[in-house]
Amino acid sequence: KILVKIGNYLLNNPDVEVLIEGNCDERGTREYNLVLGEQRALSARKFLIGMGVSPKRLYTISYGEDNPADPRHNEEAWAKNRRCEFKIAK
């Protein structure tokens, strides 16, 4: 639902570029979490491309476990940390 809104925004604003940041919770090795974060970001990118957004406007980066939205060490925090964030630039 949120990805559809982001996709529609991008389709209506063709000069906007987006950095998709993949994030993970702290479980798993650092290397595993960097790969998982990248896969998460690439999945969101693929969805937006499928909506018709030009791939030239979509960039990805993985922060793995290094950028937690919630620093606590429990299921609720881990769920918040498994996410993509979208940074919009014109």
mmCIF file of C-alpha atoms in Angstrom:
data_model
loop_
_atom_site.group_PDB
_atom_site.id
_atom_site.type_symbol
_atom_site.label_atom_id
_atom_site.label_comp_id
_atom_site.label_asym_id
_atom_site.label_seq_id
_atom_site.Cartn_x
_atom_site.Cartn_y
_atom_site.Cartn_z
ATOM 1 C CA LYS A 1 0.000 0.000 0.000
ATOM 2 C CA ILE A 2 2.758 2.453 0.911
ATOM 3 C CA LEU A 3 4.837 1.359 -2.077
ATOM 4 C CA VAL A 4 1.882 2.052 -4.369
ATOM 5 C CA LYS A 5 1.615 5.583 -2.951
ATOM 6 C CA ILE A 6 5.344 6.140 -3.449
ATOM 7 C CA GLY A 7 5.105 4.753 -6.983
ATOM 8 C CA ASN A 8 2.180 7.014 -7.838
ATOM 9 C CA TYR A 9 4.045 10.018 -6.438
ATOM 10 C CA LEU A 10 7.063 9.181 -8.590
ATOM 11 C CA LEU A 11 4.932 8.669 -11.690
ATOM 12 C CA ASN A 12 3.333 12.085 -11.129
ATOM 13 C CA ASN A 13 6.706 13.754 -10.423
ATOM 14 C CA PRO A 14 9.078 12.566 -13.161
ATOM 15 C CA ASP A 15 12.015 14.726 -12.037
ATOM 16 C CA VAL A 16 12.208 13.131 -8.587
ATOM 17 C CA GLU A 17 14.861 10.515 -7.805
ATOM 18 C CA VAL A 18 14.766 8.179 -4.808
ATOM 19 C CA LEU A 19 17.350 6.453 -2.643
ATOM 20 C CA ILE A 20 15.887 3.241 -1.229
ATOM 21 C CA GLU A 21 17.599 2.275 2.032
ATOM 22 C CA GLY A 22 17.357 -1.368 3.113
ATOM 23 C CA ASN A 23 17.509 -2.077 6.845
ATOM 24 C CA CYS A 24 17.407 -5.188 9.059
ATOM 25 C CA ASP A 25 17.116 -6.135 12.682
ATOM 26 C CA GLU A 26 20.224 -7.062 14.667
ATOM 27 C CA ARG A 27 19.838 -10.823 14.430
ATOM 28 C CA GLY A 28 22.207 -12.540 12.014
ATOM 29 C CA THR A 29 25.787 -11.727 11.095
ATOM 30 C CA ARG A 30 26.780 -8.276 9.885
ATOM 31 C CA GLU A 31 27.528 -9.669 6.417
ATOM 32 C CA TYR A 32 24.198 -11.504 6.226
ATOM 33 C CA ASN A 33 22.292 -8.399 7.299
ATOM 34 C CA LEU A 34 24.009 -6.218 4.694
ATOM 35 C CA VAL A 35 22.967 -8.674 1.979
ATOM 36 C CA LEU A 36 19.444 -8.937 3.405
ATOM 37 C CA GLY A 37 19.106 -5.144 3.521
ATOM 38 C CA GLU A 38 20.215 -4.927 -0.113
ATOM 39 C CA GLN A 39 17.711 -7.618 -1.124
ATOM 40 C CA ARG A 40 14.987 -5.712 0.698
ATOM 41 C CA ALA A 41 15.873 -2.462 -1.106
ATOM 42 C CA LEU A 42 16.105 -4.223 -4.480
ATOM 43 C CA SER A 43 12.695 -5.814 -3.934
ATOM 44 C CA ALA A 44 11.125 -2.390 -3.360
ATOM 45 C CA ARG A 45 12.972 -1.052 -6.425
ATOM 46 C CA LYS A 46 11.678 -3.929 -8.568
ATOM 47 C CA PHE A 47 8.112 -3.222 -7.422
ATOM 48 C CA LEU A 48 8.402 0.466 -8.355
ATOM 49 C CA ILE A 49 9.892 -0.407 -11.746
ATOM 50 C CA GLY A 50 6.935 -2.746 -12.270
ATOM 51 C CA MET A 51 4.639 0.239 -11.712
ATOM 52 C CA GLY A 52 6.414 2.074 -14.525
ATOM 53 C CA VAL A 53 8.979 4.149 -12.626
ATOM 54 C CA SER A 54 12.252 4.476 -14.565
ATOM 55 C CA PRO A 55 15.069 2.433 -13.011
ATOM 56 C CA LYS A 56 17.391 5.387 -13.685
ATOM 57 C CA ARG A 57 15.570 7.268 -10.910
ATOM 58 C CA LEU A 58 15.900 4.560 -8.248
ATOM 59 C CA TYR A 59 19.066 3.964 -6.233
ATOM 60 C CA THR A 60 19.606 1.415 -3.463
ATOM 61 C CA ILE A 61 21.850 1.074 -0.445
ATOM 62 C CA SER A 62 21.917 -1.352 2.467
ATOM 63 C CA TYR A 63 22.610 -0.321 6.032
ATOM 64 C CA GLY A 64 22.038 -3.828 7.372
ATOM 65 C CA GLU A 65 21.589 -3.589 11.132
ATOM 66 C CA ASP A 66 23.521 -0.301 11.469
ATOM 67 C CA ASN A 67 20.584 2.125 11.307
ATOM 68 C CA PRO A 68 17.889 0.854 13.704
ATOM 69 C CA ALA A 69 14.581 2.701 13.917
ATOM 70 C CA ASP A 70 14.184 1.252 17.417
ATOM 71 C CA PRO A 71 17.339 0.413 19.426
ATOM 72 C CA ARG A 72 15.644 -1.993 21.833
ATOM 73 C CA HIS A 73 16.287 -5.744 21.717
ATOM 74 C CA ASN A 74 12.830 -7.342 21.418
ATOM 75 C CA GLU A 75 10.343 -8.526 18.776
ATOM 76 C CA GLU A 76 8.576 -5.166 18.568
ATOM 77 C CA ALA A 77 11.850 -3.337 17.913
ATOM 78 C CA TRP A 78 13.091 -5.959 15.463
ATOM 79 C CA ALA A 79 9.865 -5.664 13.447
ATOM 80 C CA LYS A 80 10.341 -1.883 13.172
ATOM 81 C CA ASN A 81 13.940 -2.336 12.081
ATOM 82 C CA ARG A 82 13.079 -4.661 9.174
ATOM 83 C CA ARG A 83 12.183 -1.933 6.694
ATOM 84 C CA CYS A 84 13.004 0.224 3.709
ATOM 85 C CA GLU A 85 13.247 3.971 3.953
ATOM 86 C CA PHE A 86 12.860 6.241 0.949
ATOM 87 C CA LYS A 87 14.882 9.447 0.611
ATOM 88 C CA ILE A 88 13.498 11.727 -2.082
ATOM 89 C CA ALA A 89 15.699 14.184 -3.963
ATOM 90 C CA LYS A 90 14.906 16.410 -6.915
#
